Short mmCIF file of C-alpha atoms and ligand atoms in Angstrom, two decimals:
data_model
loop_
_atom_site.label_atom_id
_atom_site.label_comp_id
_atom_site.label_asym_id
_atom_site.label_seq_id
_atom_site.Cartn_x
_atom_site.Cartn_y
_atom_site.Cartn_z
CA MET A 1215 113.31 96.22 136.52
CA ARG A 1216 112.95 93.05 134.72
CA ALA A 1217 112.22 92.70 131.00
CA VAL A 1218 109.87 89.70 131.42
CA ASP A 1219 107.60 92.27 133.64
CA LEU A 1220 107.30 94.91 131.15
CA ILE A 1221 106.76 92.24 128.31
CA ALA A 1222 103.85 90.81 130.68
CA ALA A 1223 102.52 94.33 131.53
CA LYS A 1224 102.50 95.34 127.83
CA ARG A 1225 100.90 91.99 126.60
CA SER A 1226 97.99 92.85 129.16
CA GLY A 1227 97.68 96.10 127.94
CA LEU A 1228 99.01 98.63 130.74
CA ARG A 1229 100.81 101.48 130.13
CA HIS A 1230 104.64 101.75 130.70
CA THR A 1231 106.14 104.70 132.56
CA ALA A 1232 108.91 107.02 130.59
CA ARG A 1233 111.57 105.21 132.97
CA GLU A 1234 110.66 101.91 132.12
CA VAL A 1235 110.52 102.65 128.27
CA THR A 1236 113.97 104.30 128.56
CA TRP A 1237 115.53 101.40 130.70
CA LEU A 1238 114.11 98.85 127.97
CA VAL A 1239 115.92 100.72 125.21
CA THR A 1240 119.08 101.01 127.22
CA GLU A 1241 119.35 97.82 128.44
CA PHE A 1242 118.33 96.16 125.03
CA THR A 1243 120.99 98.44 123.31
CA ALA A 1244 123.70 97.49 125.68
CA GLY A 1245 123.37 93.81 124.99
CA ARG A 1246 121.72 93.17 128.35
CA ILE A 1247 118.60 92.20 127.22
CA PRO A 1248 118.34 89.13 124.71
CA ASP A 1249 117.07 89.46 121.31
CA TYR A 1250 113.97 86.89 122.22
CA GLN A 1251 112.66 89.15 124.93
CA MET A 1252 112.96 92.23 122.97
CA ALA A 1253 111.11 90.52 120.09
CA ALA A 1254 108.38 89.31 122.56
CA TRP A 1255 107.93 92.91 124.00
CA LEU A 1256 107.86 94.19 120.39
CA MET A 1257 105.11 91.55 119.60
CA ALA A 1258 103.29 92.69 122.73
CA VAL A 1259 103.27 96.39 121.32
CA CYS A 1260 102.15 95.29 117.77
CA SER A 1261 98.69 93.92 119.71
CA GLN A 1262 98.56 96.48 122.47
CA GLY A 1263 100.29 99.90 120.92
CA LEU A 1264 102.09 102.71 122.72
CA ASP A 1265 100.23 105.86 124.07
CA ASP A 1266 101.98 109.40 123.15
CA PRO A 1267 103.99 109.68 126.24
CA GLU A 1268 105.34 106.05 125.81
CA LEU A 1269 105.98 106.81 122.24
CA GLY A 1270 107.77 110.15 123.27
CA ALA A 1271 109.84 108.04 125.93
CA LEU A 1272 110.83 105.43 123.16
CA THR A 1273 111.91 108.12 120.70
CA THR A 1274 113.76 110.22 122.98
CA ALA A 1275 115.62 107.14 124.52
CA MET A 1276 116.33 105.91 120.89
CA VAL A 1277 117.99 109.07 120.06
CA ALA A 1278 119.82 109.13 123.13
CA SER A 1279 121.42 105.68 122.46
CA GLY A 1280 123.78 107.09 120.18
CA GLU A 1281 125.79 110.22 118.80
CA PHE A 1282 124.09 113.47 117.28
CA VAL A 1283 124.96 114.84 114.05
CA ASP A 1284 125.93 118.58 114.11
CA LEU A 1285 125.22 120.30 110.74
CA SER A 1286 124.95 123.52 112.47
CA ALA A 1287 128.24 124.97 110.68
CA VAL A 1288 126.49 123.78 107.26
CA GLY A 1289 124.06 126.57 107.59
CA PRO A 1290 120.66 127.17 109.17
CA TRP A 1291 118.65 125.13 106.78
CA VAL A 1292 119.93 121.34 106.14
CA ALA A 1293 117.14 119.04 104.51
CA ASP A 1294 116.36 115.43 105.10
CA LYS A 1295 113.69 112.95 103.64
CA HIS A 1296 112.79 109.63 104.84
CA SER A 1297 109.93 107.23 103.17
CA THR A 1298 108.12 105.01 105.41
CA GLY A 1299 109.05 102.21 102.82
CA GLY A 1300 107.72 101.68 99.37
CA VAL A 1301 108.49 99.16 96.71
CA GLY A 1302 111.08 100.51 94.00
CA ASP A 1303 111.44 103.69 95.85
CA LYS A 1304 114.38 105.36 94.75
CA VAL A 1305 113.21 108.95 95.26
CA SER A 1306 116.23 109.93 97.41
CA LEU A 1307 118.84 109.27 95.24
CA VAL A 1308 116.99 111.83 92.71
CA LEU A 1309 115.65 114.23 95.50
CA GLY A 1310 119.25 114.81 97.07
CA PRO A 1311 121.13 116.03 94.03
CA VAL A 1312 117.93 117.90 93.18
CA VAL A 1313 117.50 119.81 96.21
CA ALA A 1314 121.50 120.38 96.60
CA ALA A 1315 121.53 121.80 93.12
CA CYS A 1316 119.06 124.27 94.14
CA GLY A 1317 121.36 125.27 97.11
CA LEU A 1318 119.85 123.37 99.81
CA PRO A 1319 122.12 120.99 101.62
CA PHE A 1320 120.72 117.51 102.03
CA ALA A 1321 122.10 114.94 104.74
CA LYS A 1322 120.24 111.84 105.08
CA MET A 1323 121.10 108.82 107.16
CA SER A 1324 119.28 105.65 105.27
CA GLY A 1325 117.61 102.85 106.79
CA ARG A 1326 118.98 99.15 106.57
CA GLY A 1327 117.48 98.36 103.48
CA LEU A 1328 120.11 100.84 101.84
CA GLY A 1329 122.93 99.45 103.67
CA HIS A 1330 124.47 97.85 100.74
CA THR A 1331 124.94 100.97 99.07
CA GLY A 1332 128.78 101.24 100.80
CA THR A 1333 127.60 104.43 102.57
CA ASP A 1334 130.21 103.76 105.16
CA LEU A 1335 130.97 107.64 106.52
CA ASP A 1336 131.45 108.17 109.95
CA VAL A 1337 129.77 111.18 111.80
CA ALA A 1338 132.48 113.84 111.21
CA GLU A 1339 132.92 112.53 107.73
CA PHE A 1340 129.18 112.74 107.19
CA GLU A 1341 129.09 116.39 108.47
CA ARG A 1342 132.17 117.67 106.67
CA THR A 1343 130.67 115.88 103.24
CA VAL A 1344 127.08 117.61 103.72
CA GLY A 1345 129.45 121.14 104.00
CA SER A 1346 131.85 120.56 101.09
CA ALA A 1347 129.45 118.51 98.42
CA GLY A 1348 126.28 119.86 99.39
CA MET A 1349 125.12 116.25 99.99
CA ALA A 1350 125.54 113.13 101.86
CA ILE A 1351 123.85 110.06 102.47
CA ILE A 1352 125.13 107.42 104.94
CA GLY A 1353 123.82 104.03 106.16
CA GLN A 1354 123.01 103.71 109.81
CA THR A 1355 126.45 103.76 111.65
CA PRO A 1356 126.91 101.98 114.85
CA SER A 1357 127.17 105.22 116.64
CA LEU A 1358 124.03 106.61 115.37
CA VAL A 1359 120.78 105.43 116.90
CA PRO A 1360 122.28 102.26 117.61
CA ALA A 1361 118.75 101.40 119.39
CA ASP A 1362 116.89 101.58 115.82
CA LYS A 1363 119.39 99.54 114.01
CA GLN A 1364 119.12 96.68 116.60
CA LEU A 1365 115.28 97.16 116.98
CA TYR A 1366 114.77 97.31 113.15
CA ALA A 1367 116.90 94.17 112.68
CA LEU A 1368 114.64 92.30 114.99
CA ARG A 1369 111.51 93.49 113.74
CA ASP A 1370 112.53 92.91 110.00
CA ALA A 1371 112.49 89.10 111.22
CA THR A 1372 109.81 88.76 113.69
CA ALA A 1373 107.10 90.34 111.57
CA THR A 1374 106.83 93.36 113.92
CA VAL A 1375 107.46 96.06 111.19
CA GLU A 1376 103.92 97.08 110.84
CA GLN A 1377 103.22 99.02 113.90
CA GLU A 1378 102.51 102.73 113.54
CA ALA A 1379 104.28 103.86 117.01
CA LEU A 1380 107.25 101.49 116.21
CA ILE A 1381 107.66 102.83 112.59
CA ALA A 1382 107.24 106.64 113.97
CA ALA A 1383 109.61 105.93 116.63
CA SER A 1384 112.34 104.38 114.16
CA ILE A 1385 111.86 107.23 111.54
CA MET A 1386 112.05 110.22 114.00
CA SER A 1387 114.75 109.09 116.05
CA LYS A 1388 116.98 109.11 113.37
CA LYS A 1389 115.69 112.19 111.70
CA ILE A 1390 116.12 113.81 114.99
CA ALA A 1391 119.68 112.39 115.76
CA GLY A 1392 120.56 113.31 111.91
CA GLY A 1393 120.85 116.92 112.40
CA SER A 1394 118.91 118.15 109.39
CA THR A 1395 116.63 121.18 110.27
CA CYS A 1396 113.69 120.58 107.63
CA ILE A 1397 112.45 117.09 106.90
CA VAL A 1398 110.07 115.69 104.48
CA LEU A 1399 108.31 112.36 105.19
CA ASP A 1400 107.06 110.20 102.51
CA VAL A 1401 104.02 108.25 104.05
CA LYS A 1402 103.40 105.36 101.51
CA VAL A 1403 99.75 104.33 101.40
CA GLY A 1404 98.40 101.23 99.90
CA GLU A 1405 98.84 97.50 99.42
CA GLY A 1406 102.77 97.70 99.22
CA ALA A 1407 102.84 99.98 102.23
CA PHE A 1408 102.95 99.51 105.78
CA THR A 1409 100.16 101.84 105.90
CA PRO A 1410 97.33 100.29 103.86
CA ASP A 1411 94.62 103.30 103.64
CA LEU A 1412 94.89 106.83 103.83
CA GLU A 1413 93.49 106.69 107.34
CA ALA A 1414 96.33 104.89 108.85
CA GLY A 1415 98.54 106.89 106.72
CA GLU A 1416 97.33 110.10 108.42
CA ARG A 1417 97.78 108.61 111.60
CA LEU A 1418 101.20 107.71 111.11
CA ALA A 1419 101.92 111.15 109.75
CA ARG A 1420 100.44 112.90 112.73
CA LEU A 1421 102.48 110.76 115.16
CA MET A 1422 105.67 111.69 113.51
CA LEU A 1423 104.68 115.39 113.12
CA GLU A 1424 104.02 115.62 117.04
CA LEU A 1425 107.68 113.86 117.52
CA GLY A 1426 108.97 116.29 115.23
CA ARG A 1427 107.33 119.38 117.01
CA THR A 1428 108.47 118.02 120.07
CA HIS A 1429 112.22 118.12 119.15
CA ASN A 1430 111.91 121.60 117.25
CA ARG A 1431 112.34 120.16 113.60
CA SER A 1432 110.32 121.67 110.83
CA VAL A 1433 108.62 118.63 109.69
CA ARG A 1434 106.05 118.02 106.75
CA CYS A 1435 104.38 114.67 105.59
CA VAL A 1436 103.53 113.88 102.12
CA LEU A 1437 101.09 110.69 101.54
CA SER A 1438 101.78 108.88 98.16
CA ARG A 1439 100.00 105.84 96.83
CA MET A 1440 101.89 102.63 97.05
CA ASP A 1441 99.87 100.15 95.40
CA GLU A 1442 102.14 99.31 92.30
CA PRO A 1443 106.11 99.72 92.51
CA LEU A 1444 107.49 103.05 92.00
CA GLY A 1445 109.11 103.29 88.80
CA LEU A 1446 110.01 100.36 86.47
CA ALA A 1447 113.00 98.71 88.61
CA VAL A 1448 112.81 96.87 91.56
CA GLY A 1449 116.42 95.60 93.22
CA ASN A 1450 119.25 97.53 94.39
CA ALA A 1451 121.57 98.35 91.61
CA LEU A 1452 118.60 98.15 89.07
CA GLU A 1453 116.78 100.92 91.39
CA VAL A 1454 120.14 102.94 91.00
CA ARG A 1455 120.45 102.69 87.50
CA GLU A 1456 116.89 103.90 87.27
CA ALA A 1457 117.46 107.00 89.42
CA MET A 1458 120.79 107.88 87.42
CA LYS A 1459 118.42 107.75 84.40
CA LEU A 1460 116.10 110.05 85.81
CA LEU A 1461 118.87 112.75 86.43
CA ALA A 1462 119.85 111.97 83.01
CA GLY A 1463 116.31 113.67 82.05
CA ASP A 1464 114.89 109.95 81.05
CA GLY A 1465 113.01 108.10 84.32
CA PRO A 1466 109.41 107.23 84.93
CA PRO A 1467 107.14 109.96 85.37
CA ASP A 1468 105.97 108.64 88.73
CA VAL A 1469 109.39 108.83 90.31
CA ARG A 1470 109.61 112.34 88.96
CA GLU A 1471 106.30 113.42 90.41
CA VAL A 1472 107.30 112.19 94.00
CA ALA A 1473 110.70 113.55 93.74
CA PHE A 1474 109.39 117.18 92.87
CA THR A 1475 106.70 117.07 95.22
CA LEU A 1476 109.13 116.46 98.01
CA ALA A 1477 111.66 119.02 96.72
CA GLY A 1478 109.08 121.33 96.62
CA HIS A 1479 108.31 121.04 100.21
CA LEU A 1480 111.67 121.20 101.24
CA LEU A 1481 112.88 124.33 99.41
CA GLN A 1482 109.56 126.07 100.68
CA MET A 1483 110.26 125.34 104.30
CA SER A 1484 114.05 126.36 103.92
CA GLY A 1485 112.64 129.59 102.56
CA LEU A 1486 114.37 129.44 99.24
CA VAL A 1487 110.90 129.53 97.40
CA SER A 1488 107.90 131.22 98.59
CA THR A 1489 105.41 128.72 97.27
CA LEU A 1490 105.23 124.74 96.83
CA GLU A 1491 104.68 125.60 92.91
CA ALA A 1492 107.95 127.41 92.89
CA GLY A 1493 110.01 124.86 94.46
CA ARG A 1494 108.67 122.17 92.11
CA VAL A 1495 109.39 124.23 89.32
CA ALA A 1496 112.89 125.21 90.93
CA ALA A 1497 113.40 121.28 90.97
CA ALA A 1498 112.42 120.48 87.37
CA GLY A 1499 114.89 123.21 86.33
CA ALA A 1500 117.72 121.59 88.48
CA LEU A 1501 116.97 118.36 86.58
CA ASP A 1502 116.42 119.56 83.33
CA SER A 1503 119.50 121.71 83.37
CA GLY A 1504 121.81 119.02 84.27
CA GLU A 1505 122.69 120.59 87.62
CA ALA A 1506 121.45 117.84 89.45
CA GLN A 1507 123.19 115.39 87.82
CA ALA A 1508 126.40 117.54 88.42
CA ALA A 1509 125.36 117.60 92.33
CA CYS A 1510 125.15 113.81 92.11
CA ARG A 1511 128.62 113.19 90.62
CA ARG A 1512 129.85 115.76 93.23
CA TRP A 1513 128.28 113.77 95.94
CA ILE A 1514 129.46 110.38 94.96
CA ALA A 1515 133.02 111.49 94.53
CA ALA A 1516 132.96 113.06 97.88
CA GLN A 1517 131.89 109.93 99.48
CA GLY A 1518 134.55 107.89 97.61
CA GLY A 1519 132.26 106.22 95.33
CA ASP A 1520 132.80 106.11 91.51
CA PRO A 1521 130.89 109.10 89.94
CA THR A 1522 130.59 107.20 86.36
CA VAL A 1523 127.75 105.45 88.12
CA VAL A 1524 125.90 108.44 86.99
CA ASP A 1525 126.35 107.33 83.51
CA GLY A 1526 124.87 103.68 84.33
CA ARG A 1527 128.63 102.15 84.80
CA GLY A 1528 130.08 100.21 87.33
CA LEU A 1529 126.75 98.76 88.85
CA PRO A 1530 126.68 94.86 89.02
CA ASP A 1531 124.66 92.70 86.41
CA ALA A 1532 122.96 89.84 87.06
CA PRO A 1533 123.83 86.76 85.39
CA ILE A 1534 120.47 85.44 84.40
CA VAL A 1535 117.91 87.61 83.00
CA THR A 1536 114.60 85.94 82.18
CA PRO A 1537 111.59 87.57 80.68
CA VAL A 1538 108.07 87.01 82.10
CA VAL A 1539 105.84 86.46 79.46
CA SER A 1540 102.11 87.21 78.99
CA VAL A 1541 99.86 84.07 78.53
CA GLY A 1542 96.86 85.95 78.56
CA ALA A 1543 95.56 88.83 76.66
CA GLY A 1544 93.80 92.38 78.48
CA VAL A 1545 94.40 95.17 80.30
CA VAL A 1546 97.10 95.55 83.47
CA GLN A 1547 94.79 96.25 86.22
CA THR A 1548 97.17 96.30 88.53
CA ILE A 1549 100.96 95.37 89.55
CA ARG A 1550 100.95 94.21 92.97
CA ALA A 1551 103.95 95.92 94.78
CA ARG A 1552 103.97 93.20 97.52
CA GLY A 1553 104.07 90.40 95.11
CA ILE A 1554 107.08 91.97 93.22
CA ALA A 1555 108.69 92.56 96.58
CA GLN A 1556 108.47 89.25 97.50
CA ALA A 1557 109.74 88.02 94.10
CA CYS A 1558 113.15 90.00 94.78
CA LEU A 1559 113.18 88.72 98.24
CA LEU A 1560 113.50 85.42 97.14
CA LEU A 1561 116.05 86.48 94.36
CA GLY A 1562 117.98 87.78 97.20
CA ALA A 1563 117.58 91.48 96.99
CA GLY A 1564 116.22 91.80 100.51
CA ARG A 1565 116.63 90.23 103.90
CA ALA A 1566 114.55 87.42 105.21
CA THR A 1567 116.51 87.10 108.48
CA LYS A 1568 118.67 89.55 110.28
CA THR A 1569 121.91 87.89 108.92
CA ASP A 1570 120.68 87.46 105.20
CA VAL A 1571 123.39 89.16 102.78
CA ILE A 1572 121.89 91.29 100.09
CA ASP A 1573 122.82 90.65 96.51
CA PRO A 1574 122.61 93.96 94.70
CA ALA A 1575 122.43 92.78 91.25
CA VAL A 1576 119.22 90.85 91.31
CA GLY A 1577 115.59 92.21 91.07
CA VAL A 1578 112.50 92.67 88.78
CA THR A 1579 112.48 95.22 85.83
CA LEU A 1580 109.08 95.78 84.78
CA THR A 1581 107.94 96.30 80.83
CA VAL A 1582 104.13 97.37 81.55
CA ARG A 1583 102.46 99.74 83.70
CA ARG A 1584 98.64 99.90 85.11
CA GLY A 1585 96.28 100.35 82.18
CA ASP A 1586 98.50 98.88 79.35
CA SER A 1587 96.96 96.65 76.84
CA VAL A 1588 98.68 93.19 76.48
CA SER A 1589 98.73 90.34 74.18
CA PRO A 1590 99.56 86.68 74.74
CA GLY A 1591 103.62 86.52 74.21
CA ASP A 1592 104.02 90.03 75.53
CA ILE A 1593 107.00 90.48 77.66
CA LEU A 1594 105.56 91.99 80.97
CA ALA A 1595 108.71 91.97 83.09
CA HIS A 1596 112.42 90.73 83.38
CA VAL A 1597 113.61 88.86 86.29
CA HIS A 1598 117.22 89.58 86.99
CA ALA A 1599 118.64 86.27 88.89
CA ARG A 1600 121.57 84.68 90.28
CA THR A 1601 120.51 81.32 89.62
CA THR A 1602 118.08 79.55 87.31
CA ASP A 1603 116.22 78.07 90.04
CA THR A 1604 115.32 81.29 91.84
CA ALA A 1605 114.60 82.85 88.51
CA ALA A 1606 111.91 80.10 87.71
CA VAL A 1607 110.19 80.81 91.02
CA ALA A 1608 110.47 84.50 90.60
CA VAL A 1609 108.84 84.49 87.22
CA THR A 1610 105.93 82.57 88.35
CA ARG A 1611 105.68 85.14 91.28
CA VAL A 1612 106.07 88.33 88.96
CA GLY A 1613 103.55 86.83 86.58
CA ASP A 1614 101.06 86.59 89.39
CA ALA A 1615 101.44 89.92 90.43
CA ILE A 1616 100.50 91.23 87.25
CA VAL A 1617 96.88 91.34 87.06
CA LEU A 1618 95.37 91.44 83.87
CA GLY A 1619 91.20 92.06 83.44
CA GLU A 1620 88.82 93.27 80.84
CA GLU A 1621 88.26 96.74 82.17
CA PRO A 1622 89.89 99.75 81.12
CA VAL A 1623 91.65 101.52 84.44
CA ARG A 1624 90.82 104.67 85.62
CA ALA A 1625 93.94 106.92 86.35
CA GLU A 1626 94.48 107.26 90.45
CA ALA A 1627 96.43 110.28 91.96
CA LEU A 1628 99.93 109.49 93.38
CA ILE A 1629 100.07 112.10 95.87
CA LEU A 1630 97.13 111.59 98.04
CA ALA A 1631 97.61 114.51 100.78
CA GLU A 1632 100.09 116.80 102.17
CA LEU A 1633 100.28 118.11 105.60
CA ASP A 1634 102.17 120.91 107.00
CA GLU A 1635 104.27 121.20 110.33
CA GLY A 1636 101.03 121.47 112.15
CA GLY A 1637 99.07 118.80 110.32
CA SER A 1638 96.99 120.65 108.20
CA ARG A 1639 96.40 119.71 104.69
CA LEU A 1640 97.90 121.73 102.27
N1 URA B 117 111.24 102.87 107.77
C1 URA B 117 112.19 103.03 109.04
O1 URA B 117 113.34 103.45 109.03
N2 URA B 117 111.81 102.44 110.01
C2 URA B 117 110.54 101.88 110.11
O2 URA B 117 110.33 101.16 111.08
C3 URA B 117 109.71 101.63 109.00
C4 URA B 117 110.26 102.28 107.93
#
């Protein structure tokens, strides 16, 4: 087999056999297919797509590229969660401690975006930590789904992330190898998400539910709106700080709502509660009683971190904090998530190329939300920067992303749809 033939076949809209897909993944992961050929194949997939058997083969080959986590000793139910990627999405840092405090172990392998958090446990330590501390979150180790790690880095740098089948395979390969038995997927829908509308979101959700079914995992999908950033903070340390505030009972209500909705599903799927509403109530109870915060301290200590992070200590601060000041008056019509994300990217909070190093201190904190009235001179946000140059550019970008208008704005639902294991709406 030759990669160039498979690229040409896919470019022409032909279907691969399972053997061909497996070969491609295996050879690429072993370093025998160069990045440029794999990038070309990924681009061909972006224009021609993958059918269900190709997607199944891709996911299975990705899972088989590395080790599996074995959490069977922890108990019959271990929870995991994944988001298809939203701006300011720090929900896992709240959800994990909340469900762990409710008695449901939480084991999550995060994607590349969270790699900076220093979550370098190996698989054996991960398994032990879930058992002893009730939760663990690790970055992708080289041994777990190495195919996704390599593919995702390439996709990130070649504008090939936003393809439904590639997203489904990427997410589900990690979830299947990650060893958890009940999984909730937060499919983001909107301007700041990979899936722009509910229809596209449901299509992605159904692809992932099907992959879950074929691998015997209990999987549900929540579709949530991602037009504006989630919460007020975007950027690594800034988001951790916001999540910790939430665990202390003082965070933004939108993050809380998504976290409680996801928790409700996980607690119901594992049989700890019988209804979704009871799950939400249990989650709120764990947060309000301080038990979730205590679970978070146990988790951080178990992974060798400093548990005083829970109190907002020990996180890096950017040296330059510049306000974004409103020039006009009006009502905030929207805060474009993509614009805020782009500002954060140029500040150094994300990667533009696969080798870029993330600056954990930089980012944006909003001081207004959609629907707020503002006057000239009001502070709309703060830019947290490493240099005055990046601060100046980011201030303009953030200002452009916060759209003012005359009209009052209507409240929009944050949770758009919830799909059960069989794909039915709940
Ligand atoms: N999150 C992932 O883990 N993979 C994708 O491809 C997109 C979002």
